GROMACS .gro file of C-alpha atoms in nm:
model
  154
    1UNK     CA    1   1.035   0.515   1.411
    2UNK     CA    2   0.958   0.206   1.288
    3UNK     CA    3   1.207  -0.056   1.178
    4UNK     CA    4   1.107  -0.272   0.890
    5UNK     CA    5   1.317  -0.511   0.692
    6UNK     CA    6   1.255  -0.729   0.378
    7UNK     CA    7   1.242  -1.066   0.447
    8UNK     CA    8   1.203  -1.439   0.334
    9UNK     CA    9   1.072  -1.752   0.423
   10UNK     CA   10   1.134  -2.095   0.401
   11UNK     CA   11   0.813  -2.203   0.364
   12UNK     CA   12   0.747  -1.894   0.098
   13UNK     CA   13   0.833  -1.943  -0.263
   14UNK     CA   14   1.151  -1.743  -0.303
   15UNK     CA   15   1.019  -1.470  -0.543
   16UNK     CA   16   0.744  -1.392  -0.267
   17UNK     CA   17   0.923  -1.127  -0.027
   18UNK     CA   18   0.741  -0.933   0.203
   19UNK     CA   19   0.823  -0.631   0.454
   20UNK     CA   20   0.734  -0.720   0.813
   21UNK     CA   21   0.731  -0.475   1.110
   22UNK     CA   22   0.554  -0.469   1.439
   23UNK     CA   23   0.237  -0.276   1.426
   24UNK     CA   24  -0.056  -0.151   1.642
   25UNK     CA   25  -0.375  -0.353   1.640
   26UNK     CA   26  -0.620  -0.074   1.533
   27UNK     CA   27  -0.627   0.161   1.221
   28UNK     CA   28  -0.690   0.022   0.873
   29UNK     CA   29  -0.793  -0.385   0.849
   30UNK     CA   30  -0.592  -0.548   0.645
   31UNK     CA   31  -0.920  -0.745   0.515
   32UNK     CA   32  -1.073  -0.450   0.443
   33UNK     CA   33  -0.788  -0.334   0.227
   34UNK     CA   34  -0.750  -0.679   0.074
   35UNK     CA   35  -1.128  -0.686  -0.040
   36UNK     CA   36  -1.061  -0.341  -0.189
   37UNK     CA   37  -0.778  -0.446  -0.390
   38UNK     CA   38  -1.011  -0.760  -0.493
   39UNK     CA   39  -1.296  -0.531  -0.634
   40UNK     CA   40  -1.511  -0.719  -0.313
   41UNK     CA   41  -1.579  -0.345  -0.183
   42UNK     CA   42  -1.566  -0.013  -0.322
   43UNK     CA   43  -1.289   0.264  -0.232
   44UNK     CA   44  -1.543   0.466  -0.024
   45UNK     CA   45  -1.622   0.177   0.192
   46UNK     CA   46  -1.270   0.150   0.268
   47UNK     CA   47  -1.243   0.506   0.323
   48UNK     CA   48  -1.497   0.550   0.583
   49UNK     CA   49  -1.328   0.312   0.805
   50UNK     CA   50  -1.017   0.497   0.759
   51UNK     CA   51  -1.103   0.854   0.751
   52UNK     CA   52  -0.939   0.930   1.096
   53UNK     CA   53  -0.638   0.776   1.005
   54UNK     CA   54  -0.623   0.951   0.685
   55UNK     CA   55  -0.679   1.314   0.843
   56UNK     CA   56  -0.396   1.237   1.082
   57UNK     CA   57  -0.179   1.111   0.812
   58UNK     CA   58  -0.253   1.403   0.596
   59UNK     CA   59  -0.187   1.666   0.856
   60UNK     CA   60   0.153   1.494   0.957
   61UNK     CA   61   0.253   1.471   0.607
   62UNK     CA   62   0.224   1.853   0.566
   63UNK     CA   63   0.481   1.895   0.838
   64UNK     CA   64   0.843   1.826   0.682
   65UNK     CA   65   1.038   1.565   0.903
   66UNK     CA   66   0.739   1.446   1.101
   67UNK     CA   67   0.649   1.116   1.174
   68UNK     CA   68   0.312   0.973   1.009
   69UNK     CA   69   0.059   0.758   1.194
   70UNK     CA   70   0.068   0.426   0.991
   71UNK     CA   71  -0.199   0.173   1.144
   72UNK     CA   72  -0.306  -0.182   1.034
   73UNK     CA   73  -0.512  -0.398   1.190
   74UNK     CA   74  -0.319  -0.715   1.181
   75UNK     CA   75  -0.525  -1.005   1.123
   76UNK     CA   76  -0.464  -1.386   1.038
   77UNK     CA   77  -0.526  -1.407   0.688
   78UNK     CA   78  -0.252  -1.324   0.469
   79UNK     CA   79  -0.299  -1.113   0.111
   80UNK     CA   80  -0.129  -1.151  -0.189
   81UNK     CA   81  -0.085  -0.850  -0.385
   82UNK     CA   82  -0.087  -0.932  -0.757
   83UNK     CA   83   0.011  -0.730  -1.031
   84UNK     CA   84  -0.361  -0.694  -1.084
   85UNK     CA   85  -0.442  -0.530  -0.791
   86UNK     CA   86  -0.144  -0.291  -0.806
   87UNK     CA   87  -0.287  -0.197  -1.158
   88UNK     CA   88  -0.630  -0.134  -0.994
   89UNK     CA   89  -0.469   0.083  -0.707
   90UNK     CA   90  -0.283   0.280  -0.986
   91UNK     CA   91  -0.589   0.295  -1.219
   92UNK     CA   92  -0.797   0.427  -0.948
   93UNK     CA   93  -0.547   0.710  -0.856
   94UNK     CA   94  -0.506   0.778  -1.215
   95UNK     CA   95  -0.893   0.827  -1.262
   96UNK     CA   96  -0.933   1.078  -0.928
   97UNK     CA   97  -1.138   0.776  -0.735
   98UNK     CA   98  -0.837   0.780  -0.477
   99UNK     CA   99  -0.623   1.095  -0.406
  100UNK     CA  100  -0.238   1.104  -0.358
  101UNK     CA  101  -0.280   1.117   0.011
  102UNK     CA  102  -0.490   0.790   0.022
  103UNK     CA  103  -0.248   0.600  -0.228
  104UNK     CA  104   0.027   0.716   0.004
  105UNK     CA  105  -0.136   0.577   0.282
  106UNK     CA  106  -0.224   0.255   0.123
  107UNK     CA  107   0.093   0.200  -0.001
  108UNK     CA  108   0.273   0.259   0.344
  109UNK     CA  109   0.021   0.004   0.493
  110UNK     CA  110   0.107  -0.248   0.257
  111UNK     CA  111   0.473  -0.192   0.318
  112UNK     CA  112   0.442  -0.233   0.696
  113UNK     CA  113   0.170  -0.521   0.695
  114UNK     CA  114   0.290  -0.833   0.802
  115UNK     CA  115   0.076  -1.021   0.609
  116UNK     CA  116   0.042  -0.873   0.280
  117UNK     CA  117   0.264  -1.015   0.011
  118UNK     CA  118   0.348  -0.892  -0.302
  119UNK     CA  119   0.377  -1.115  -0.611
  120UNK     CA  120   0.657  -0.991  -0.755
  121UNK     CA  121   0.995  -0.805  -0.566
  122UNK     CA  122   0.996  -0.546  -0.844
  123UNK     CA  123   0.625  -0.422  -0.694
  124UNK     CA  124   0.831  -0.344  -0.345
  125UNK     CA  125   1.012  -0.076  -0.530
  126UNK     CA  126   0.693   0.069  -0.679
  127UNK     CA  127   0.521   0.085  -0.375
  128UNK     CA  128   0.788   0.229  -0.186
  129UNK     CA  129   0.809   0.500  -0.455
  130UNK     CA  130   0.429   0.582  -0.427
  131UNK     CA  131   0.460   0.612  -0.027
  132UNK     CA  132   0.688   0.883   0.075
  133UNK     CA  133   0.689   1.212  -0.101
  134UNK     CA  134   0.957   1.352   0.131
  135UNK     CA  135   1.183   1.057   0.007
  136UNK     CA  136   1.105   1.006  -0.316
  137UNK     CA  137   0.944   1.317  -0.439
  138UNK     CA  138   0.544   1.357  -0.518
  139UNK     CA  139   0.444   1.053  -0.698
  140UNK     CA  140   0.244   1.158  -0.997
  141UNK     CA  141  -0.035   1.038  -1.227
  142UNK     CA  142   0.203   1.014  -1.516
  143UNK     CA  143   0.423   0.819  -1.317
  144UNK     CA  144   0.127   0.583  -1.229
  145UNK     CA  145   0.067   0.545  -1.605
  146UNK     CA  146   0.412   0.446  -1.672
  147UNK     CA  147   0.400   0.174  -1.412
  148UNK     CA  148   0.060   0.033  -1.546
  149UNK     CA  149   0.222   0.025  -1.883
  150UNK     CA  150   0.507  -0.198  -1.725
  151UNK     CA  151   0.223  -0.387  -1.559
  152UNK     CA  152   0.049  -0.468  -1.860
  153UNK     CA  153   0.393  -0.598  -2.021
  154UNK     CA  154   0.408  -0.871  -1.762
   0.00000   0.00000   0.00000
């Protein structure tokens, strides 16, 4: 079981919080996730690189009480997840470009990455809400639309 905690560092602004856990150095490349969130690559390109992980993640997600594999290749470059990028992720989910399993996997990767930081602490709650349906219930497109409206109001 991964043990993660909310941390804050003296070299980061007090409003910039992140989740930190030890991770395996294979799986989703953190830089590819950041490129997708920054519109530098299409989701299909990201999906190609994580297809095996997504398949295993989906299989394990269907088993109640199972542990699901989350692998993020740690890289030395930090990535800031902004409201704009979260808006993109949710909009892609609402439009059907990415599916629920993919959204859950990405959300877990964001939560567990040592080098992906969120712009605002409220985003941590939303990302957590998107990740684990066993804990949070199934994340719906209607809920995604509600969060998108809250992001637009920021």
